[in-house]
mmCIF file of C-alpha atoms in Angstrom:
data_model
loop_
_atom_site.group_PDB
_atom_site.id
_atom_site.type_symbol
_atom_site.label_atom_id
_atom_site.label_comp_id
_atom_site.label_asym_id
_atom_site.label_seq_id
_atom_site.Cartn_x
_atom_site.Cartn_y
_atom_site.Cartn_z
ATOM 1 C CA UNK E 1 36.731 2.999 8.195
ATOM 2 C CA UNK E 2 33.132 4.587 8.585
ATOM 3 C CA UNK E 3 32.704 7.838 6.801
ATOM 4 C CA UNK E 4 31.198 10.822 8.964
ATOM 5 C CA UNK E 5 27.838 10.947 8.995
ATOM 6 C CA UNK E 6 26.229 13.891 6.445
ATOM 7 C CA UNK E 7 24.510 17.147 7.903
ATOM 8 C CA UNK E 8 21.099 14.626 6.354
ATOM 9 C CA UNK E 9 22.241 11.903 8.688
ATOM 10 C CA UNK E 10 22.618 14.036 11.291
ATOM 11 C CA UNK E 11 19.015 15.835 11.299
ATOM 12 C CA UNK E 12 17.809 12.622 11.073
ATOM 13 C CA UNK E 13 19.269 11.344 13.966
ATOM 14 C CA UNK E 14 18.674 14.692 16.155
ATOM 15 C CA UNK E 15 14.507 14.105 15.064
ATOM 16 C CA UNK E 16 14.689 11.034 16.045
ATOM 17 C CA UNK E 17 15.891 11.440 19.692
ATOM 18 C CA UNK E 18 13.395 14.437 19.709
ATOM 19 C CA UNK E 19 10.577 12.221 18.991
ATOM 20 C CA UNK E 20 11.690 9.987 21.347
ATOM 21 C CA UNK E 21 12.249 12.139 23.917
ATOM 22 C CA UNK E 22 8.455 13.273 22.891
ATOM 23 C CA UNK E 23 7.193 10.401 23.174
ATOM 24 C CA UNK E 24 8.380 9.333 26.444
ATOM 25 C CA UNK E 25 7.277 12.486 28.299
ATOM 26 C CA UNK E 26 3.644 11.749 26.196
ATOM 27 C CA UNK E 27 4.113 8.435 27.841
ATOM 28 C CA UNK E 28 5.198 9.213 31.588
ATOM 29 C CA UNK E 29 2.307 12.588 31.232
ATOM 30 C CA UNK E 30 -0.730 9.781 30.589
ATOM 31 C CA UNK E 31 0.572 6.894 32.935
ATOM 32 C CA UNK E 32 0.706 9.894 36.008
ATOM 33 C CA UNK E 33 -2.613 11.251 34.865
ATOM 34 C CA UNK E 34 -4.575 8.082 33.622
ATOM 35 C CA UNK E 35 -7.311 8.470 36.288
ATOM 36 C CA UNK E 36 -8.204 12.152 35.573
ATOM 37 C CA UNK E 37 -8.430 11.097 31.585
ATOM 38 C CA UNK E 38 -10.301 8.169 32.263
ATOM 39 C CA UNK E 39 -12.670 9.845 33.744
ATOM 40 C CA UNK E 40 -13.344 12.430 31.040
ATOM 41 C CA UNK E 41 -12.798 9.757 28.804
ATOM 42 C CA UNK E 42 -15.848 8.071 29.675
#
Protein backbone atom coordinates (compact mmCIF):
# COMPACT_ATOMS: atom_id res chain seq x y z
CA UNK A 1 0.00 0.00 0.00
CA UNK A 2 1.27 3.55 -1.19
CA UNK A 3 1.80 5.99 1.58
CA UNK A 4 0.08 9.55 1.12
CA UNK A 5 1.95 11.78 -0.55
CA UNK A 6 3.84 14.61 1.94
CA UNK A 7 2.68 18.40 1.97
CA UNK A 8 6.63 18.41 -0.22
CA UNK A 9 5.10 16.01 -2.68
CA UNK A 10 2.24 17.80 -2.94
CA UNK A 11 3.73 21.45 -3.77
CA UNK A 12 5.64 19.75 -6.08
CA UNK A 13 3.04 18.33 -7.91
CA UNK A 14 0.66 21.59 -7.71
CA UNK A 15 4.07 23.62 -9.49
CA UNK A 16 4.22 21.34 -11.77
CA UNK A 17 0.67 21.48 -13.27
CA UNK A 18 1.12 25.33 -12.85
CA UNK A 19 4.00 25.33 -15.10
CA UNK A 20 2.32 23.32 -17.31
CA UNK A 21 -0.63 25.01 -17.45
CA UNK A 22 1.96 28.11 -18.09
CA UNK A 23 3.41 26.78 -20.56
CA UNK A 24 0.62 25.75 -22.65
CA UNK A 25 -1.16 29.14 -22.61
CA UNK A 26 2.75 30.55 -23.55
CA UNK A 27 2.32 28.01 -26.25
CA UNK A 28 -1.36 28.52 -27.66
CA UNK A 29 -0.52 32.85 -26.99
CA UNK A 30 2.62 32.55 -29.74
CA UNK A 31 1.05 29.93 -32.22
CA UNK A 32 -2.31 32.61 -32.41
CA UNK A 33 0.02 35.55 -32.61
CA UNK A 34 3.11 34.20 -34.62
CA UNK A 35 2.57 36.67 -37.52
CA UNK A 36 2.43 39.90 -35.42
CA UNK A 37 5.89 38.60 -33.58
CA UNK A 38 7.41 37.69 -36.64
CA UNK A 39 7.12 40.70 -37.85
CA UNK A 40 8.70 42.64 -34.99
CA UNK A 41 10.93 39.91 -34.80
CA UNK A 42 12.58 40.72 -37.89
Amino acid sequence: MRQPPTKYEEAVVDCNCIIRAAIAKIAIFLFTNAREINTFCL
